Coordinates of C-alpha atoms and ligand atoms in Angstrom, one line a residue:
M1004 CA -7.9 47.5 -7.5
I1005 CA -6.3 44.5 -9.2
K1006 CA -3.9 42.3 -7.2
I1007 CA -1.9 39.4 -8.7
A1008 CA -1.1 36.3 -6.6
D1009 CA 2.6 36.3 -5.5
K1010 CA 3.0 32.8 -7.1
S1011 CA 1.3 32.5 -10.4
G1012 CA 1.9 31.5 -14.0
F1013 CA 4.8 29.5 -15.5
C1014 CA 6.6 27.2 -13.1
F1015 CA 10.2 26.2 -13.5
G1016 CA 9.5 23.0 -15.4
V1017 CA 7.3 24.7 -18.0
K1018 CA 9.7 27.6 -18.5
R1019 CA 12.5 25.1 -19.1
A1020 CA 10.4 23.1 -21.6
I1021 CA 9.3 26.2 -23.6
S1022 CA 12.8 27.5 -23.7
L1023 CA 14.2 24.2 -24.9
A1024 CA 11.5 24.1 -27.6
E1025 CA 12.1 27.6 -28.8
K1026 CA 15.9 27.2 -28.9
T1027 CA 15.5 24.0 -30.9
A1028 CA 13.1 25.7 -33.3
N1029 CA 15.6 28.5 -33.9
L1030 CA 18.2 26.0 -35.1
H1031 CA 16.1 23.3 -36.8
K1032 CA 13.2 23.0 -39.2
K1033 CA 11.4 19.8 -38.3
V1034 CA 10.6 20.2 -34.6
Y1035 CA 7.7 18.4 -33.0
T1036 CA 6.3 17.9 -29.5
L1037 CA 4.6 14.7 -28.6
G1038 CA 1.2 15.9 -27.6
P1039 CA 0.9 19.6 -26.5
V1040 CA 4.1 20.6 -24.8
I1041 CA 2.0 22.2 -22.0
H1042 CA -1.8 22.4 -21.2
N1043 CA -2.3 25.9 -22.6
P1044 CA -3.9 26.1 -26.1
Q1045 CA -2.9 29.7 -26.7
E1046 CA 0.8 29.1 -25.9
V1047 CA 0.8 25.9 -28.0
E1048 CA -0.6 27.9 -30.9
R1049 CA 2.2 30.6 -30.4
L1050 CA 4.8 27.8 -30.6
N1051 CA 3.1 26.3 -33.6
D1052 CA 3.5 29.7 -35.4
K1053 CA 7.3 29.4 -34.6
G1054 CA 7.3 26.0 -36.4
I1055 CA 6.9 23.7 -33.4
K1056 CA 4.2 21.2 -34.4
T1057 CA 2.2 19.1 -32.1
L1058 CA 2.2 15.4 -32.9
K1059 CA -0.6 13.0 -31.9
D1060 CA 1.2 9.9 -33.1
P1061 CA 5.0 9.7 -33.3
K1062 CA 4.7 7.3 -36.2
S1063 CA 3.4 10.1 -38.4
V1064 CA 6.9 11.6 -38.8
K1065 CA 9.9 9.9 -40.4
D1066 CA 12.6 12.3 -39.3
G1067 CA 13.2 15.4 -37.2
I1068 CA 13.4 16.4 -33.5
I1069 CA 10.8 15.3 -31.0
I1070 CA 10.6 17.2 -27.8
L1071 CA 9.1 15.3 -24.8
R1072 CA 6.8 17.3 -22.7
T1073 CA 7.1 18.2 -19.0
H1074 CA 4.8 15.2 -17.8
G1075 CA 7.1 12.7 -19.4
I1076 CA 6.1 9.7 -21.6
P1077 CA 5.7 6.0 -21.0
L1078 CA 9.0 4.1 -20.9
Q1079 CA 8.1 1.7 -23.7
L1080 CA 7.3 4.6 -26.0
H1081 CA 10.6 6.4 -25.0
N1082 CA 12.5 3.2 -25.9
E1083 CA 10.8 2.9 -29.2
L1084 CA 11.6 6.5 -30.1
E1085 CA 15.2 6.0 -29.1
K1086 CA 15.6 3.2 -31.6
K1087 CA 14.6 5.4 -34.6
K1088 CA 17.9 6.7 -35.9
S1089 CA 16.3 9.5 -38.0
I1090 CA 14.7 11.0 -35.0
E1091 CA 16.4 13.0 -32.3
I1092 CA 14.8 13.2 -28.9
I1093 CA 15.0 16.3 -26.6
D1094 CA 13.7 15.3 -23.2
A1095 CA 11.9 18.3 -21.6
T1096 CA 10.5 16.1 -18.9
C1097 CA 10.5 18.3 -15.7
P1098 CA 13.4 17.2 -13.4
F1099 CA 10.8 16.9 -10.6
V1100 CA 8.8 14.4 -12.7
K1101 CA 12.0 12.7 -13.6
R1102 CA 12.9 12.3 -10.0
A1103 CA 9.5 10.5 -9.3
Q1104 CA 10.1 8.3 -12.4
D1105 CA 13.6 7.4 -11.1
I1106 CA 12.2 6.5 -7.7
V1107 CA 9.5 4.2 -9.2
K1108 CA 12.1 2.6 -11.4
E1109 CA 14.3 1.8 -8.4
L1110 CA 11.4 0.5 -6.4
S1111 CA 10.4 -1.8 -9.2
G1112 CA 13.3 -4.0 -8.3
K1113 CA 12.2 -4.4 -4.7
D1114 CA 9.4 -6.5 -3.1
D1115 CA 7.0 -3.7 -2.0
A1116 CA 3.9 -2.9 -4.1
I1117 CA 4.2 0.6 -5.5
I1118 CA 1.3 2.9 -4.7
I1119 CA 1.1 6.0 -7.0
V1120 CA -1.2 8.7 -5.5
G1121 CA -2.6 10.5 -8.5
E1122 CA -5.2 10.7 -11.3
K1123 CA -5.3 7.4 -13.2
V1124 CA -5.9 9.1 -16.6
H1125 CA -3.2 11.8 -16.3
P1126 CA -0.3 11.4 -18.7
E1127 CA 2.2 11.9 -15.9
V1128 CA 0.7 9.0 -13.9
A1129 CA 0.6 6.8 -17.0
A1130 CA 4.3 7.5 -17.5
L1131 CA 5.1 6.8 -13.8
V1132 CA 3.2 3.5 -13.9
S1133 CA 5.3 2.4 -16.9
Y1134 CA 8.5 2.6 -14.8
G1135 CA 7.1 0.2 -12.2
S1136 CA 7.4 -3.1 -14.1
G1137 CA 3.7 -3.9 -13.5
K1138 CA 4.0 -3.3 -9.7
C1139 CA 2.2 0.0 -9.5
I1140 CA -1.3 0.5 -8.2
V1141 CA -2.9 4.0 -8.7
V1142 CA -4.8 5.3 -5.7
E1143 CA -6.8 8.4 -6.5
N1144 CA -8.4 9.2 -3.2
I1145 CA -9.1 8.1 0.4
K1146 CA -12.1 5.9 -0.6
K1147 CA -9.8 3.9 -3.0
A1148 CA -7.2 3.7 -0.2
Q1149 CA -9.7 2.3 2.2
K1150 CA -10.7 -0.4 -0.3
L1151 CA -7.1 -1.3 -1.2
K1152 CA -6.2 -5.0 -0.8
V1153 CA -2.6 -6.1 -1.4
K1154 CA -0.2 -8.5 0.3
G1155 CA 3.1 -7.3 1.9
S1156 CA 4.4 -3.9 2.4
L1157 CA 4.0 -0.7 0.3
S1158 CA 6.1 2.1 -1.1
I1159 CA 4.1 5.3 -1.8
V1160 CA 5.0 7.8 -4.5
S1161 CA 3.0 10.9 -5.5
Q1162 CA 2.0 12.5 -8.9
T1163 CA 3.9 15.8 -8.6
T1164 CA 0.7 17.9 -8.8
Q1165 CA -1.3 16.2 -6.0
T1166 CA -2.4 18.3 -3.1
P1167 CA -0.5 17.6 0.2
E1168 CA -4.0 17.0 1.9
N1169 CA -4.9 14.2 -0.5
F1170 CA -1.5 12.6 -0.3
D1171 CA -1.3 12.8 3.5
S1172 CA -4.8 11.4 4.1
I1173 CA -4.0 8.4 1.9
V1174 CA -0.7 7.8 3.6
K1175 CA -2.4 8.1 7.0
C1176 CA -5.1 5.6 5.9
L1177 CA -2.6 3.0 4.5
K1178 CA -0.3 3.3 7.5
K1179 CA -3.0 1.8 9.7
R1180 CA -3.0 -1.4 7.7
Y1181 CA 0.4 -1.8 6.0
K1182 CA 4.1 -1.3 6.6
I1183 CA 4.9 1.7 4.3
K1184 CA 7.7 3.7 2.9
V1185 CA 6.8 7.2 1.8
F1186 CA 8.3 9.1 -1.0
N1187 CA 6.8 12.6 -1.1
T1188 CA 7.3 13.7 -4.8
I1189 CA 4.8 16.5 -4.7
C1190 CA 6.2 19.6 -6.5
K1191 CA 6.2 22.7 -4.4
A1192 CA 5.3 24.9 -7.4
T1193 CA 1.8 23.6 -7.5
F1194 CA 1.4 23.9 -3.7
D1195 CA 2.8 27.4 -3.6
R1196 CA 0.4 28.6 -6.4
Q1197 CA -2.6 27.0 -4.5
K1198 CA -1.6 28.6 -1.2
S1199 CA -0.9 32.0 -2.8
A1200 CA -4.2 32.0 -4.7
E1201 CA -6.2 31.0 -1.6
K1202 CA -4.5 33.8 0.5
L1203 CA -5.4 36.4 -2.1
A1204 CA -9.0 35.0 -2.7
K1205 CA -9.7 35.7 1.0
T1206 CA -9.0 39.4 0.6
V1207 CA -10.8 40.3 -2.7
D1208 CA -14.4 40.5 -4.1
M1209 CA -13.6 38.4 -7.1
M1210 CA -10.9 36.1 -8.4
I1211 CA -10.1 35.6 -12.1
V1212 CA -8.2 32.4 -12.6
I1213 CA -6.3 32.3 -16.0
G1214 CA -5.3 29.1 -17.8
G1215 CA -6.2 26.3 -20.1
K1216 CA -9.6 24.6 -19.5
N1217 CA -7.6 21.4 -20.1
S1218 CA -5.1 22.3 -17.4
G1219 CA -5.7 20.2 -14.2
N1220 CA -3.7 22.6 -12.0
T1221 CA -5.6 25.7 -13.2
T1222 CA -8.9 24.0 -12.7
R1223 CA -7.8 23.1 -9.1
L1224 CA -6.8 26.8 -8.5
A1225 CA -10.3 27.9 -9.6
Q1226 CA -11.9 25.3 -7.2
I1227 CA -9.8 26.5 -4.3
C1228 CA -10.6 30.2 -5.0
S1229 CA -14.3 29.5 -5.4
T1230 CA -14.4 28.3 -1.8
R1231 CA -13.3 31.8 -0.7
T1232 CA -14.9 34.2 -3.1
K1233 CA -16.7 34.7 -6.5
T1234 CA -14.4 33.1 -9.1
Y1235 CA -14.2 32.8 -12.9
H1236 CA -11.9 30.5 -14.8
I1237 CA -10.9 32.0 -18.1
E1238 CA -8.4 31.2 -20.9
T1239 CA -7.9 34.6 -22.4
A1240 CA -8.9 38.3 -22.1
D1241 CA -11.7 37.7 -24.6
D1242 CA -13.5 35.5 -22.1
L1243 CA -14.0 38.4 -19.6
K1244 CA -17.5 39.8 -19.3
K1245 CA -18.2 43.4 -18.3
A1246 CA -21.1 42.4 -16.1
W1247 CA -18.8 40.5 -13.7
F1248 CA -17.1 43.8 -12.6
K1249 CA -20.2 45.8 -11.7
S1250 CA -20.1 45.1 -8.0
S1251 CA -16.5 44.2 -7.5
N1252 CA -14.0 46.7 -6.2
S1253 CA -11.1 44.4 -5.6
I1254 CA -10.1 41.8 -8.1
G1255 CA -7.5 39.1 -7.6
L1256 CA -5.7 37.4 -10.5
T1257 CA -3.9 34.1 -10.5
A1258 CA -2.8 31.7 -13.2
G1259 CA -1.9 28.1 -13.6
A1260 CA 1.7 26.8 -13.9
S1261 CA 1.2 26.5 -17.7
T1262 CA -0.2 30.0 -18.3
P1263 CA 2.3 32.4 -20.0
Y1264 CA 3.0 35.9 -18.7
W1265 CA 1.8 37.5 -21.9
I1266 CA -1.8 36.2 -21.3
I1267 CA -1.8 37.4 -17.7
K1268 CA -0.7 40.8 -18.9
Q1269 CA -3.4 40.9 -21.6
V1270 CA -6.1 39.9 -19.0
R1271 CA -4.9 42.6 -16.6
G1272 CA -4.9 45.2 -19.3
R1273 CA -8.5 44.3 -20.4
I1274 CA -9.8 44.4 -16.7
E1275 CA -8.2 47.8 -16.3
E1276 CA -10.0 49.0 -19.5
I1277 CA -13.4 47.5 -18.3
C1278 CA -13.1 49.1 -14.9
S1279 CA -12.1 52.5 -16.2
D1280 CA -15.0 52.4 -18.7
G1281 CA -17.3 51.6 -15.8
K1282 CA -16.0 54.5 -13.8
K1283 CA -16.5 56.9 -16.8
I1284 CA -20.1 55.7 -17.2
L1285 CA -20.8 56.2 -13.5
K1286 CA -19.3 59.7 -13.6
K1287 CA -21.5 60.7 -16.6
A1288 CA -24.6 59.3 -14.9
K1289 CA -23.9 61.3 -11.7
S1290 CA -23.3 64.5 -13.6
K1291 CA -26.7 64.0 -15.4
E1292 CA -28.4 63.5 -12.1
K1293 CA -27.0 66.9 -10.8
K1294 CA -28.3 68.7 -13.9
Ligands
LIG769 S1 4.4 21.9 -11.7 FE1 6.3 21.2 -10.8 S2 6.6 19.2 -11.6 FE2 5.1 20.1 -12.9 S3 6.3 21.0 -14.6 FE3 6.1 22.6 -13.0 S4 7.9 22.5 -11.8 FE4 7.7 20.5 -12.9

């Protein structure tokens, strides 16, 4: 039996970015995304086949259309791109990420230090920090929060994909020592996928989590599921191994917010094939035993 988590696969922001990229590529020739538009190598390759190229360095193109990805880009880079007359920008930054950027921008004009709860190396956090006019401090976890030393009061904003648990524990910790203002900018799509995956993982023999190995939210889904049941994180149907299915009767599927439906469908189809092959082999073995 295969069950798919109620909330899995593409979120609103990713659907919007892909749709913007495809519509643009239908009308124009030179279409680029600054870095992979989403963290899914197979979907990026599909878009590449449609003529949407991934740029590492915006200086490498003289003209054309550059699509900004869902995580957003640093403000300075955005401003530099805006100045180039031969380049058109289509901003596919997710509106939820944009909201967090706008909050940081507004806070940058106030006295409070701005605490960003998030992963320092994540592009979304790098972009958020760029809106804070040098006033942002990134706090990744409770240990860092305990060691924090700043003067005055704090405003706290979150990377959209943080877990509510991490955000709440940091807020609680800082509240004991500082006067704080809290801006909860966590996106519900991530939270919903995590809760839905965890709920399903409790009821099945095995979970298959589908999504890019470079996708933070997919990796987190795999971590959550692995605390409940046997879990494998795969990118495509080709990664599935027959041996995994020998002693599993119920299989749960979930996918990160950057995993397209066509990959989920392929994985499901391949699992059905593997399981029906297994049943046929078992049937043959039993009929031999009878003879
Ligand atoms: S996970 Fe949320 S914030 Fe991130 S792109 Fe999707 S909808 Fe936007």
